[in-house]
Coordinates of N, CA and C in Angstrom, one line a residue:
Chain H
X1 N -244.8 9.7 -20.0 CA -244.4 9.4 -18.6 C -243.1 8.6 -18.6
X2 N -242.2 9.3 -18.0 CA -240.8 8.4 -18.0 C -240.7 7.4 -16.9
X3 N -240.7 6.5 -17.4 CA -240.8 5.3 -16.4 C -238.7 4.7 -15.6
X4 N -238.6 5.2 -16.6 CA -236.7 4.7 -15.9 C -236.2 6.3 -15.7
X5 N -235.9 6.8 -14.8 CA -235.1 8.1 -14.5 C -233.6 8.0 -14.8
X6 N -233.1 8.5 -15.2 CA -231.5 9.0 -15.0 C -231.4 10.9 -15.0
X7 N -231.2 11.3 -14.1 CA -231.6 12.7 -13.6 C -230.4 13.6 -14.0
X8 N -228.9 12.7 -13.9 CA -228.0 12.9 -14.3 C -227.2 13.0 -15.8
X9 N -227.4 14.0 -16.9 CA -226.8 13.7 -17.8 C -225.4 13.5 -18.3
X10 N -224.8 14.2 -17.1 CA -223.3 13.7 -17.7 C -222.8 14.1 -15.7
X11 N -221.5 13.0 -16.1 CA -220.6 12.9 -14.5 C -218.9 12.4 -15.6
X12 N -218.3 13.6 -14.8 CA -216.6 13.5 -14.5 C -216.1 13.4 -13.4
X13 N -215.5 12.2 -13.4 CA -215.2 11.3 -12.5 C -213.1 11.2 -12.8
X14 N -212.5 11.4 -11.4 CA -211.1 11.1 -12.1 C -210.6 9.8 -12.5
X15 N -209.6 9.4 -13.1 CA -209.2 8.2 -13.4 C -208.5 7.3 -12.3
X16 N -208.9 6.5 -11.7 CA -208.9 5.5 -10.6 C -209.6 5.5 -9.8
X17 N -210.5 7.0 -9.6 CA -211.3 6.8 -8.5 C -213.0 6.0 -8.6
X18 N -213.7 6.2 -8.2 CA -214.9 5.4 -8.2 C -215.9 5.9 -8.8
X19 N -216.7 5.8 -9.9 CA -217.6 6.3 -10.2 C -219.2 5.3 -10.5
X20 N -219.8 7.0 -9.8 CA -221.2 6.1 -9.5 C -222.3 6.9 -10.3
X21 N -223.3 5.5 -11.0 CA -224.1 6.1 -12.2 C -225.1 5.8 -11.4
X22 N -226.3 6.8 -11.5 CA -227.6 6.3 -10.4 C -229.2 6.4 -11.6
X23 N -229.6 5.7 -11.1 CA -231.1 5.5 -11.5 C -232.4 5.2 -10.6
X24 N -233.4 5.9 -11.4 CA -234.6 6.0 -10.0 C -235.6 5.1 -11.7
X25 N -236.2 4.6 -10.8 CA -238.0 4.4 -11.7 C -238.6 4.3 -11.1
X26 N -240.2 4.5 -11.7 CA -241.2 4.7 -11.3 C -242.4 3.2 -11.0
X27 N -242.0 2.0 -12.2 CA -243.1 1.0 -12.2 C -242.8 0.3 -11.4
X28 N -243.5 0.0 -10.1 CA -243.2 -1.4 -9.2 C -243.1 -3.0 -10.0
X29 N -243.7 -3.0 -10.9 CA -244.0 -4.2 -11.8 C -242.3 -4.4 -12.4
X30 N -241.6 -3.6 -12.4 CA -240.1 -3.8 -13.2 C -239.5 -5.4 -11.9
X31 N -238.9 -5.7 -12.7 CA -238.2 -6.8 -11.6 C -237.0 -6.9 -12.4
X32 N -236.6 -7.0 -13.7 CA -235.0 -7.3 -14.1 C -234.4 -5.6 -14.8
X33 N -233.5 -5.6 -13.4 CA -232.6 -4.1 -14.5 C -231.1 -4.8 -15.2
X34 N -231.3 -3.5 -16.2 CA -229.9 -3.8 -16.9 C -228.9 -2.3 -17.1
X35 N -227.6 -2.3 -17.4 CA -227.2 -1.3 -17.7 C -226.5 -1.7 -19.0
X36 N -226.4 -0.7 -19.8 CA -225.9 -0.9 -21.0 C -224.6 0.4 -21.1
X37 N -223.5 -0.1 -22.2 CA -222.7 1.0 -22.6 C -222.5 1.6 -23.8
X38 N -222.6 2.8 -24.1 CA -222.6 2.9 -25.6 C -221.1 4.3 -25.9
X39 N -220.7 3.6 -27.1 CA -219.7 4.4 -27.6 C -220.2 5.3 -28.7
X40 N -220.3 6.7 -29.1 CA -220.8 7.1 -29.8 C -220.5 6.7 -31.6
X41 N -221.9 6.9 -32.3 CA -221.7 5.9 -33.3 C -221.2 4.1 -33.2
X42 N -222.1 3.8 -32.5 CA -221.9 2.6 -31.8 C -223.5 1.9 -31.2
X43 N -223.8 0.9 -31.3 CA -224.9 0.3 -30.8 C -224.3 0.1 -29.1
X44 N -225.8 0.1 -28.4 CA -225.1 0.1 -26.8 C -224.8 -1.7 -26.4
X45 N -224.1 -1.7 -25.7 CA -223.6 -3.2 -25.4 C -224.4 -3.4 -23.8
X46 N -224.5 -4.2 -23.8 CA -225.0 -5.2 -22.3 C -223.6 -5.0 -21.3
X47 N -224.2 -4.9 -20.2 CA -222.7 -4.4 -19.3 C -223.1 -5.0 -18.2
X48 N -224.5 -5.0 -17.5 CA -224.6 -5.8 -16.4 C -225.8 -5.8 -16.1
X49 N -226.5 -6.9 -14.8 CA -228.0 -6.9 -15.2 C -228.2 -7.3 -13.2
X50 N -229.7 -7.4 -13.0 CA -229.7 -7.4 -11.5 C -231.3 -8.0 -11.7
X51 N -231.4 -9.0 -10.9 CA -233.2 -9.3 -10.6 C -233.4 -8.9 -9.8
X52 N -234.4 -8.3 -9.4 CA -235.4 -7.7 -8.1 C -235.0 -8.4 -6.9
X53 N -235.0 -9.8 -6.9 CA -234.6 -10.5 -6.0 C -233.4 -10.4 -5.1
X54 N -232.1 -9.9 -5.6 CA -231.5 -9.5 -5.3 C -231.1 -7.9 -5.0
X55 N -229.9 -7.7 -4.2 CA -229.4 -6.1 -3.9 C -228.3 -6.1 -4.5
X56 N -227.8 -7.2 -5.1 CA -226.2 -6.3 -5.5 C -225.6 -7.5 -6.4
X57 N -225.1 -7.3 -7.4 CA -224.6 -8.1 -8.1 C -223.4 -6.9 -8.8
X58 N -222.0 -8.4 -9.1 CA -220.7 -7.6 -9.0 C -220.4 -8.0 -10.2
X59 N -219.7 -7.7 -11.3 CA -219.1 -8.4 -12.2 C -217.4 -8.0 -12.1
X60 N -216.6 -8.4 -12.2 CA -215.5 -7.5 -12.1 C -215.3 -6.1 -11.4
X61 N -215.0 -4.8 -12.6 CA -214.9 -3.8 -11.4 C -216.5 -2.8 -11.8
X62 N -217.5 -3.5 -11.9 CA -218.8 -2.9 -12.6 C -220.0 -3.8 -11.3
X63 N -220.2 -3.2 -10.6 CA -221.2 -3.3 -9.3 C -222.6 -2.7 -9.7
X64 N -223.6 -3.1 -9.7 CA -225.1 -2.8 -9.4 C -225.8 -3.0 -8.6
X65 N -226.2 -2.2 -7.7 CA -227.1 -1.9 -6.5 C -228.2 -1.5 -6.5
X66 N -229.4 -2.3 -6.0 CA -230.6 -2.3 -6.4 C -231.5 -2.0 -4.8
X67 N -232.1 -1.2 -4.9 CA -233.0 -0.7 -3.3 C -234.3 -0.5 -4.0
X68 N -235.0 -1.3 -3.7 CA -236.3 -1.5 -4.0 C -237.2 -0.6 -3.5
X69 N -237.2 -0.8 -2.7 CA -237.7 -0.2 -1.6 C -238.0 1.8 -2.1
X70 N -236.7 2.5 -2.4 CA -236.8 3.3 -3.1 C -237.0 3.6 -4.5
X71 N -236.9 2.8 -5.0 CA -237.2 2.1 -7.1 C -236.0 3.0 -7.2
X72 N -234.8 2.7 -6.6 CA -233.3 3.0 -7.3 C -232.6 2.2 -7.1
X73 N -231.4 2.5 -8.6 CA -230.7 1.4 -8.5 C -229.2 2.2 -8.6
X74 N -228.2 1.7 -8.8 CA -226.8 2.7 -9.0 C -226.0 1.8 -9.6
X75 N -225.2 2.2 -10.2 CA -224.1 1.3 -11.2 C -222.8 1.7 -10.6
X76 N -221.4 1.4 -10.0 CA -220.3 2.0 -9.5 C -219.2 1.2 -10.2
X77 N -218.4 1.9 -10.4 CA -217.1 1.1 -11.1 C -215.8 1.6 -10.4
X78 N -215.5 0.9 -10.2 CA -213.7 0.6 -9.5 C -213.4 0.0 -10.0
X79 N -211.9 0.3 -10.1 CA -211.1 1.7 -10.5 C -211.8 2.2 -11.4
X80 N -211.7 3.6 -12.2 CA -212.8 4.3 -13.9 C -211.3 4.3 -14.0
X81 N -211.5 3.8 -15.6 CA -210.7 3.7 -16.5 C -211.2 4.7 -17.3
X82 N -209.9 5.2 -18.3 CA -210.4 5.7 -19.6 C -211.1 5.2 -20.8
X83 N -211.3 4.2 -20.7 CA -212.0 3.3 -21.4 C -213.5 3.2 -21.0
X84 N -213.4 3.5 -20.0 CA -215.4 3.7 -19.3 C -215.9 5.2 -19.6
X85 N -215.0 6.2 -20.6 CA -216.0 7.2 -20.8 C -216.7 6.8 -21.9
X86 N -218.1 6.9 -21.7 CA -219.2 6.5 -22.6 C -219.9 7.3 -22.4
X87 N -221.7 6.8 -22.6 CA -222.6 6.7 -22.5 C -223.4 5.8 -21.7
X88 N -224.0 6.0 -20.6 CA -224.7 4.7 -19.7 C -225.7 4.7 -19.5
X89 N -226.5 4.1 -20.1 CA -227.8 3.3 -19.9 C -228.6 2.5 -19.1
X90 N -229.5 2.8 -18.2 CA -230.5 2.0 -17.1 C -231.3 1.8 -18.4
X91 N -231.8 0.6 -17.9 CA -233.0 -0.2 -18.2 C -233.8 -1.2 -17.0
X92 N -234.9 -1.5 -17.8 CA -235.6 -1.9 -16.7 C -236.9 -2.6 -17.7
X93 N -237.2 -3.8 -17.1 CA -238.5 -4.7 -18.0 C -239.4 -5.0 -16.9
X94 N -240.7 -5.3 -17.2 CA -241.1 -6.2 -16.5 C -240.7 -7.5 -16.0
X95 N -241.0 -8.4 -17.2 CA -240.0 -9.9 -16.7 C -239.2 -9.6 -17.8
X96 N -238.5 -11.1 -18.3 CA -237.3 -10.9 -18.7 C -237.9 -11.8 -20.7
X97 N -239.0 -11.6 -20.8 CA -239.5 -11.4 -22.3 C -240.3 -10.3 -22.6
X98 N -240.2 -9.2 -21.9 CA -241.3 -8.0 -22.1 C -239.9 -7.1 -22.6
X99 N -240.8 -6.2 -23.3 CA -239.6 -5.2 -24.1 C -238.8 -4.6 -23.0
X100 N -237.7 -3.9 -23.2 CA -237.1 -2.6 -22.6 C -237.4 -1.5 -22.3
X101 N -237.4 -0.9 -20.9 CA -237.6 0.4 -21.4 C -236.6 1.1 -20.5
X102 N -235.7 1.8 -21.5 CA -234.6 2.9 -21.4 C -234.6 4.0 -20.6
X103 N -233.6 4.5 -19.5 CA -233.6 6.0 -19.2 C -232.8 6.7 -20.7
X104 N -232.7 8.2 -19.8 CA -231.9 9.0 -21.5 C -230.6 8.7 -21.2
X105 N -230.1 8.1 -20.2 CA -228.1 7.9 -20.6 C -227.7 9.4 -20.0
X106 N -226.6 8.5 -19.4 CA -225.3 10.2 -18.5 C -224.2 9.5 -18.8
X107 N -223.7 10.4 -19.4 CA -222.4 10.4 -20.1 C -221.4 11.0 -18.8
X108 N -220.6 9.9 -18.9 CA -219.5 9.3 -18.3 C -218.2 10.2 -18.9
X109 N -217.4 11.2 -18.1 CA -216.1 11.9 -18.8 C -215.1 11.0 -17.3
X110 N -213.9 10.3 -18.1 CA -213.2 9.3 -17.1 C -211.6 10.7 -17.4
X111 N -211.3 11.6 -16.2 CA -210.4 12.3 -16.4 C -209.3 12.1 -16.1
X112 N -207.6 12.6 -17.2 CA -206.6 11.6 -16.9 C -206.2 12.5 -15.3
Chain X
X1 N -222.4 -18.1 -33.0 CA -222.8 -17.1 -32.2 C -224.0 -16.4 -32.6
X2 N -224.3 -15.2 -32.3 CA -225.4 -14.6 -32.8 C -224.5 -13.7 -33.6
X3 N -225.2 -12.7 -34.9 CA -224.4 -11.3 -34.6 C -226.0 -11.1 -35.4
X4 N -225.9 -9.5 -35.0 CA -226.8 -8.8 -36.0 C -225.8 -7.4 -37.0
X5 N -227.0 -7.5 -38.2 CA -226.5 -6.7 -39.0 C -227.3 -5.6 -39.2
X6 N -227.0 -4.1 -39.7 CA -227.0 -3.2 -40.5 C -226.9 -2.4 -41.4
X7 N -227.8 -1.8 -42.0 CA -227.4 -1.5 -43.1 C -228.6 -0.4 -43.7
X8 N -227.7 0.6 -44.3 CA -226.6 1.5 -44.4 C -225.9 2.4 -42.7
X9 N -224.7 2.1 -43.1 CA -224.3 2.8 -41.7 C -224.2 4.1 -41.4
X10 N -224.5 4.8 -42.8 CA -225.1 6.6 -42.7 C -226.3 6.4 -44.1
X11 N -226.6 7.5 -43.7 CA -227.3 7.6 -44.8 C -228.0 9.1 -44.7
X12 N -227.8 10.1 -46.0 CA -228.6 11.2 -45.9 C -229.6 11.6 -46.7
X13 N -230.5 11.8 -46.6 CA -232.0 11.6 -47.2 C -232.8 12.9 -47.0
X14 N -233.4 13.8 -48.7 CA -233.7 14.8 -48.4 C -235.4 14.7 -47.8
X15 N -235.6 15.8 -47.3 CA -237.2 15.7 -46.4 C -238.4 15.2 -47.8
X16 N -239.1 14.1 -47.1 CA -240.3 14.0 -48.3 C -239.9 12.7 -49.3
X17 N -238.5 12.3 -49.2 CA -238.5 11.0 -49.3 C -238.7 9.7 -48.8
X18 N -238.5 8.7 -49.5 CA -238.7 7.2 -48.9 C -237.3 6.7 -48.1
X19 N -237.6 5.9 -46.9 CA -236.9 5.5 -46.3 C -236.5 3.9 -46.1
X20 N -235.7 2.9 -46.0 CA -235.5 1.5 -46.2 C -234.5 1.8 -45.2
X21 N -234.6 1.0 -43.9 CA -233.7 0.6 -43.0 C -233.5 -0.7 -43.1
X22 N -232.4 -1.9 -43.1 CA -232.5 -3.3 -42.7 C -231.6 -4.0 -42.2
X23 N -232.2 -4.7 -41.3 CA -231.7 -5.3 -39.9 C -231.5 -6.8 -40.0
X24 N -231.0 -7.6 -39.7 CA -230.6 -8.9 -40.3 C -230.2 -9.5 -38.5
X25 N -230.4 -10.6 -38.4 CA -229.5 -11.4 -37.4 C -229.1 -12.8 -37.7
X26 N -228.4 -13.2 -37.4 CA -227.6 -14.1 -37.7 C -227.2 -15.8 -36.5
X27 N -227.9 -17.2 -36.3 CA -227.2 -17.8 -35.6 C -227.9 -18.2 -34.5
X28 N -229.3 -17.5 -34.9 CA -230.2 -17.6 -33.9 C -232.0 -17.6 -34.6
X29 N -233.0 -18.6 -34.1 CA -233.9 -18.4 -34.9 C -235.2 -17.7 -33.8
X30 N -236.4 -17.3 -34.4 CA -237.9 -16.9 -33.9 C -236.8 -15.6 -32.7
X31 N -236.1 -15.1 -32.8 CA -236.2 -14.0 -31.9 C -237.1 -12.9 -31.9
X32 N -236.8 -12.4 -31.1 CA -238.1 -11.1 -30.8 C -236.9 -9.8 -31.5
X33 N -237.6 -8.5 -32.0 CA -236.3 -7.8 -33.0 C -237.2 -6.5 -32.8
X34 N -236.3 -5.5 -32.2 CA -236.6 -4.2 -31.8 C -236.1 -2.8 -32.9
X35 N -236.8 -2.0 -32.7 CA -236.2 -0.8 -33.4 C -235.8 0.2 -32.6
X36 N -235.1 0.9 -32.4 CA -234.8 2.1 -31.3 C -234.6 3.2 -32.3
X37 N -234.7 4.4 -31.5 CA -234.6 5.6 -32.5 C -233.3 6.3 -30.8
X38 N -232.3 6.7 -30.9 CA -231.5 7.3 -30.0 C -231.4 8.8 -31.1
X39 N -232.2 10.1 -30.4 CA -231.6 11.3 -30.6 C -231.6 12.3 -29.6
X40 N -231.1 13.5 -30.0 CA -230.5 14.3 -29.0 C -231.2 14.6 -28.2
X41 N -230.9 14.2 -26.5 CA -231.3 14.3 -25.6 C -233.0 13.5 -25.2
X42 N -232.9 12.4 -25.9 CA -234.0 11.8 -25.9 C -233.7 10.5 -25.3
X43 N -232.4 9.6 -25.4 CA -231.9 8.3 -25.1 C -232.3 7.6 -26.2
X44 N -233.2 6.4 -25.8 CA -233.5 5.4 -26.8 C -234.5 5.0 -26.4
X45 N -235.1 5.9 -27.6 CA -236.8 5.5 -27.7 C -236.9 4.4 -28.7
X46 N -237.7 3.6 -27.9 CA -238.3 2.3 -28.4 C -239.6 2.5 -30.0
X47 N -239.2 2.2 -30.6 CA -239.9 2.3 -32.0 C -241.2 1.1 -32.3
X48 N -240.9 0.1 -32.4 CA -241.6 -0.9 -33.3 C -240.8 -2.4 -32.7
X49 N -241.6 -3.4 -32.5 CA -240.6 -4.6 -31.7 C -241.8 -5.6 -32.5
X50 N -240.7 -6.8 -32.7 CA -241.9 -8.1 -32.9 C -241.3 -9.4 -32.6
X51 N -242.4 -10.2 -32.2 CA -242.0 -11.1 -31.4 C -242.4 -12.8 -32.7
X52 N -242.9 -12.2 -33.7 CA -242.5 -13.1 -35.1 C -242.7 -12.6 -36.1
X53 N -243.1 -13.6 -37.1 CA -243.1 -12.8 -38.5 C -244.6 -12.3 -38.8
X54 N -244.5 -11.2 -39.7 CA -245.5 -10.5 -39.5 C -246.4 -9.9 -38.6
X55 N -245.9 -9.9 -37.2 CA -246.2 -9.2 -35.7 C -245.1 -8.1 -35.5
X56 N -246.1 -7.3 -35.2 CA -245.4 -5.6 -35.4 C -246.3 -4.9 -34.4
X57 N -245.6 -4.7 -33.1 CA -246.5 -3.5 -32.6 C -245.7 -2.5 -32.2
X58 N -246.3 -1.1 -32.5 CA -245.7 0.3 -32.8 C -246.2 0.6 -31.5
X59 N -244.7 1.4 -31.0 CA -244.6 2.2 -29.5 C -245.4 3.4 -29.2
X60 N -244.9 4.3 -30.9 CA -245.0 5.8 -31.2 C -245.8 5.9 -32.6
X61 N -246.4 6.8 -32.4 CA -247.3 7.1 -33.2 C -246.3 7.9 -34.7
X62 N -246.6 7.5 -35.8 CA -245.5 8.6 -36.0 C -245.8 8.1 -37.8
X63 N -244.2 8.7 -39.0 CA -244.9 8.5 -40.1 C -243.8 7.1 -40.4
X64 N -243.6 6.1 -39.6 CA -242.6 5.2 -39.8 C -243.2 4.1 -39.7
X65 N -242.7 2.9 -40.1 CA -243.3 2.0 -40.1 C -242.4 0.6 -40.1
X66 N -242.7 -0.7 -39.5 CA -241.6 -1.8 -39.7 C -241.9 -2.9 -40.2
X67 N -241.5 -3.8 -41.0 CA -242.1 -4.9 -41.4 C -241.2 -6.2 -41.0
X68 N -241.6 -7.9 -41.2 CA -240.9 -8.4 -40.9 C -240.9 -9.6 -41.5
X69 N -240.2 -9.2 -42.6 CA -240.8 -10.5 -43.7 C -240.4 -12.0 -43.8
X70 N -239.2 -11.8 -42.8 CA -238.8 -13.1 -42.7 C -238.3 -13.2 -41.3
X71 N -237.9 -14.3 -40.5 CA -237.7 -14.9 -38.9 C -236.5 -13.5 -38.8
X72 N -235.7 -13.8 -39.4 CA -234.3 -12.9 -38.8 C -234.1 -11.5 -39.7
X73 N -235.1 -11.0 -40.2 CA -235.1 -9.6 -40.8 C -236.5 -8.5 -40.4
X74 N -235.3 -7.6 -40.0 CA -236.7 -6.6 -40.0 C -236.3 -5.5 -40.4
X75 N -237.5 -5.0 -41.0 CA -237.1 -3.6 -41.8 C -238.0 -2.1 -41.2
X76 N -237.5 -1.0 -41.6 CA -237.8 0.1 -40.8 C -238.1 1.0 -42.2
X77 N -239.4 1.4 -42.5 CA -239.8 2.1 -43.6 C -240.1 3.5 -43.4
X78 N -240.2 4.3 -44.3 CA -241.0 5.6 -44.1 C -241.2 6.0 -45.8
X79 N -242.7 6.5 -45.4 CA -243.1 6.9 -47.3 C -242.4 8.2 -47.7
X80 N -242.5 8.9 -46.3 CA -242.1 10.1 -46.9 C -241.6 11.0 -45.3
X81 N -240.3 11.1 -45.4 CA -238.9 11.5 -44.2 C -239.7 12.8 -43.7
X82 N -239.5 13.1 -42.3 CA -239.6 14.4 -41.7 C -238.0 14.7 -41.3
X83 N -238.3 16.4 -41.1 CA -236.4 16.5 -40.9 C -236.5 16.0 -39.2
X84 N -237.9 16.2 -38.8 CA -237.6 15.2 -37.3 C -237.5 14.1 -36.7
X85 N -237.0 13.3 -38.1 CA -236.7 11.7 -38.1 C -235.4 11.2 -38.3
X86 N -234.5 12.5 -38.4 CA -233.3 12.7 -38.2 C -232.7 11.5 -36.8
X87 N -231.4 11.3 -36.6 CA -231.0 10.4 -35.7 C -230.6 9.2 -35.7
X88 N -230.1 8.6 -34.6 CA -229.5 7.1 -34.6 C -230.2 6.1 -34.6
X89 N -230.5 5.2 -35.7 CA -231.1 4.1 -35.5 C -230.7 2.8 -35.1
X90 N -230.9 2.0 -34.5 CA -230.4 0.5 -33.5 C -231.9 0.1 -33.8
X91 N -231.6 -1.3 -34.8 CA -232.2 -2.5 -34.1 C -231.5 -3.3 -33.0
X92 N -232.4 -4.3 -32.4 CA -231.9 -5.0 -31.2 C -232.6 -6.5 -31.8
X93 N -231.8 -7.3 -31.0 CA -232.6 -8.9 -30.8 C -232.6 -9.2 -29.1
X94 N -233.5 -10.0 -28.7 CA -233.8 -10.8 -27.4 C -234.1 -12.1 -27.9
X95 N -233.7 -13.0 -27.2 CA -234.1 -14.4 -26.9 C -234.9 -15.1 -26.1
X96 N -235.0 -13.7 -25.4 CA -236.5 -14.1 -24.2 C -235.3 -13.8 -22.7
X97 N -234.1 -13.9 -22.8 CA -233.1 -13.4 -21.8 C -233.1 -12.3 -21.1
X98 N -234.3 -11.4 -21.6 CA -233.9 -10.0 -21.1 C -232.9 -9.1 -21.7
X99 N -231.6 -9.7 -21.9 CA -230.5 -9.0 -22.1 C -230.8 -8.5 -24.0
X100 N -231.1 -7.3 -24.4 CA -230.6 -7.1 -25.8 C -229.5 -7.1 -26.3
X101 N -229.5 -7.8 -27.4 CA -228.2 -7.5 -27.7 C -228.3 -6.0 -29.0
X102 N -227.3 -5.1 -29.6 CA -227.7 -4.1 -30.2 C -226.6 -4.1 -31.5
X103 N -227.3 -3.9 -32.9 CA -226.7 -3.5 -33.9 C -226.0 -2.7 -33.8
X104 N -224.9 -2.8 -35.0 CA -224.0 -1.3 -35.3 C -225.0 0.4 -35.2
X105 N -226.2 0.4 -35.7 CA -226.7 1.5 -36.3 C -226.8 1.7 -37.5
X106 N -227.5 2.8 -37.9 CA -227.5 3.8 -38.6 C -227.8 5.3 -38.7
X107 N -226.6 6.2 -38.9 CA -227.0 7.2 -38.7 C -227.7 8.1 -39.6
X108 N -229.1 7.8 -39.7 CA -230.0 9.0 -40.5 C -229.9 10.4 -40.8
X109 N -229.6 11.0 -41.4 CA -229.9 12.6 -41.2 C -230.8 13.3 -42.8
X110 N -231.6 14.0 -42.0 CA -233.0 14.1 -43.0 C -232.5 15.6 -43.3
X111 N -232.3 16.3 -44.6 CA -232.1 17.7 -45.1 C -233.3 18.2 -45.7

């Protein structure tokens, strides 16, 4: 039973415009998401995180939007750089000492 | 700071052998220390996590195994490799933050 959705395996997105990574889950019990980045042959890095409590937390040009209500969340970045084609990663825990659990990652193509 | 380590950062290993993965962290003590297995078209399946020394509980049923013999080391065994245990391995550490942080890897490949 996959508990973190990412439905999307890969999105090409052009360079400057906006791109948006989306995620669905299933457990009501989740309350802290995270998204992570991974470069291939590479461990994924921490990129941004959201508590239940909130709808939207911004860090620079890396936004996370969280609708509860639907158990989705979306990751959007302004401007995509070439530098943001990766791998991206939803996560999602119960609280914030319970393990992770991962969707499969959509691969990000940032085109010049 | 923290960092974690890895080791070997490839490795290829024929089917039916023994396996030694090890994971080290550095800068930080009693963390909690995860194993992930990332392969094709799978993401990152959660393996084996412990939250001290000699606490180990396994996600997946499978012929792998982790030990943890000391606060900041954990290790990832197998007696004997399937070629479907091929793939990228990531340990992780948590502090209780939620946030993992994630090893370089290792990339396995079983012949």
């Amino acid at each position: 039973d996959q508990q973190v959705k990412q439905n999307s395996p890969s999105l090409s997105v052009q360079e400057g415009r906006i791109s948006i990574l989306n995620c669905d889950y299933t457990n009501s019990m989740f309350d802290y998401f995270l998204w992570y980045k991974k470069y291939p042959a590479e461990g994924p890095t921490f990129l941004i995180s959201i508590s239940s409590i909130k709808d939207k937390n911004e860090d620079g040009r890396f936004t996370v939007f969280l609708n509860k209500s639907a158990k989705h969340l979306s990751l959007h970045i302004v401007p995509s750089q070439p530098g943001d084609s990766a791998v991206y990663f939803c996560a999602a825990t119960k609280n914030r000492d319970d393990k992770i659990i991962f969707g499969k990652g959509t691969r990000l193509h940032i085109l010049p | 700071s923290q960092t974690i380590h890895q080791w070997p950062a490839t490795l290829v290993q024929p089917v039916g052998s023994p396996l030694s993965l090890e994971c080290t962290v550095e800068g930080t003590s009693n963390p909690n220390l995860y194993w992930y297995r990332q392969a094709a078209g799978r993401g990152l399946q959660l393996l084996f996590y412990s939250v001290g020394i000699g606490q180990i509980s396994s996600e997946v049923p499978q012929n792998l195994s982790a030990s943890r013999p000391q606060d900041r080391q954990f290790i990832l065994s197998s007696k004997k490799l399937l070629l479907s245990d091929s793939g990228f391995y990531l340990c992780a550490w948590t502090y209780g933050l939620g946030e993992q942080y994630f090893g370089p890897g290792t990339r396995l490949t079983v012949t």
